[in-house]
Structures are given as C-alpha cells and as structure tokens.
Coordinates of C-alpha atoms in Angstrom, one line a residue:
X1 CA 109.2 61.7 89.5
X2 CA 107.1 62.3 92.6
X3 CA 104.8 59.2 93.5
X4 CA 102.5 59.0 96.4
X5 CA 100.5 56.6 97.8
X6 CA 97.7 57.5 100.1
X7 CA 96.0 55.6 102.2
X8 CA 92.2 56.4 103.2
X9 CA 90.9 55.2 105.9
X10 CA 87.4 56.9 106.2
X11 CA 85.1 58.1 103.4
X12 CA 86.4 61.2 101.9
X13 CA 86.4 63.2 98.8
X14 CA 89.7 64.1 97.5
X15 CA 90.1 67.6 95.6
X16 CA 93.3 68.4 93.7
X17 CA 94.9 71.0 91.4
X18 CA 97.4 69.9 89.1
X19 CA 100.0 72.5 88.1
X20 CA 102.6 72.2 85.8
X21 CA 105.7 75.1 85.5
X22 CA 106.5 75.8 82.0
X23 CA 109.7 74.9 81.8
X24 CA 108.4 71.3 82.6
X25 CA 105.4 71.3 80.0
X26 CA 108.0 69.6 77.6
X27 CA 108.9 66.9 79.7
X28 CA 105.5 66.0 80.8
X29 CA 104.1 66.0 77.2
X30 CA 107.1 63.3 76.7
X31 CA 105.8 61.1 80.0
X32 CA 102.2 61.1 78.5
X33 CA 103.8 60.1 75.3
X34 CA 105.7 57.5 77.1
X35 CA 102.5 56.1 79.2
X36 CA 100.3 55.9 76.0
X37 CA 103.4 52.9 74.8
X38 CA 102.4 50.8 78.1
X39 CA 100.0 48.2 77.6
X40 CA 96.3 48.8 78.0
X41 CA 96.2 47.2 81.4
X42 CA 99.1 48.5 82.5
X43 CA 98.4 51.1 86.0
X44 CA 100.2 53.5 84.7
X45 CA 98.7 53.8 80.9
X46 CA 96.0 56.4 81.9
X47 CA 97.2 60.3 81.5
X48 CA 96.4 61.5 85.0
X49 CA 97.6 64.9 84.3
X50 CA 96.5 65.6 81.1
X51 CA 98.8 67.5 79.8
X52 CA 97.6 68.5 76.4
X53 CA 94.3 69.8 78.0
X54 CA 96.2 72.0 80.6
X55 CA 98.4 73.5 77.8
X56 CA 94.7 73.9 75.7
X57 CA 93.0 76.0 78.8
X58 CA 95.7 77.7 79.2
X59 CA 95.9 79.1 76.1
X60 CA 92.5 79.9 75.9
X61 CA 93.3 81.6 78.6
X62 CA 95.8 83.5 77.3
X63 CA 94.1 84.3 73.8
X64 CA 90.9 85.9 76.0
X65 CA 93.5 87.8 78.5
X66 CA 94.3 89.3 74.8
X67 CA 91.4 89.8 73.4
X68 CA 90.3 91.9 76.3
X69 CA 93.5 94.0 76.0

C-alpha cells in the first residue's frame, strides 16, 4: 500500500484521478471492506477511493459503449 503525505504550504487546490487496474478491483473492494471494521474516528475509516462507485461508472460505461454498438 502506497501512502503519501503532502505537505502544502501555500493555498492550492488539489485535483486527482483515481484509477484502479482490474486485476486490483478485488483487492481494493476487500480494503474498503476492511476500513468500514475501524472505528468511526478512526483516520482511516472513510472510503477515499470509493471503490464500489468506480466499478458502478464504469459499467455504465460499458453498458452505453454497448448500447451504441
């Protein structure tokens, strides 16, 4: 697991893309599990990827990619 800390030092607005490979979908679906067993407090608990909605648009995606085949 890839953690980075970042300080900022002037105002700023960060923009990211989160991607996820397939082959990994599995074992990031079984982090968020784990997280949602820490404690409500706990820095970790929130889903910062959000998993389950990336593997949603992306197969809404794919079903209108079909749908205009």
């Amino acid at each position: 697991m890839l953690m980075i800390c970042i300080i900022v030092l002037q105002s700023c607005t960060k923009v990211a893309l989160d991607f996820v490979s397939p082959e990994n979908v599995g074992q990031c679906f079984h982090l968020t599990e784990e997280f949602r067993k820490l404690p409500v407090n706990h820095s970790s608990a929130e889903d910062k990827l959000e998993v389950k909605k990336m593997i949603i648009h992306a197969m809404v995606d794919v079903v209108n990619m079909l749908e205009k085949t």
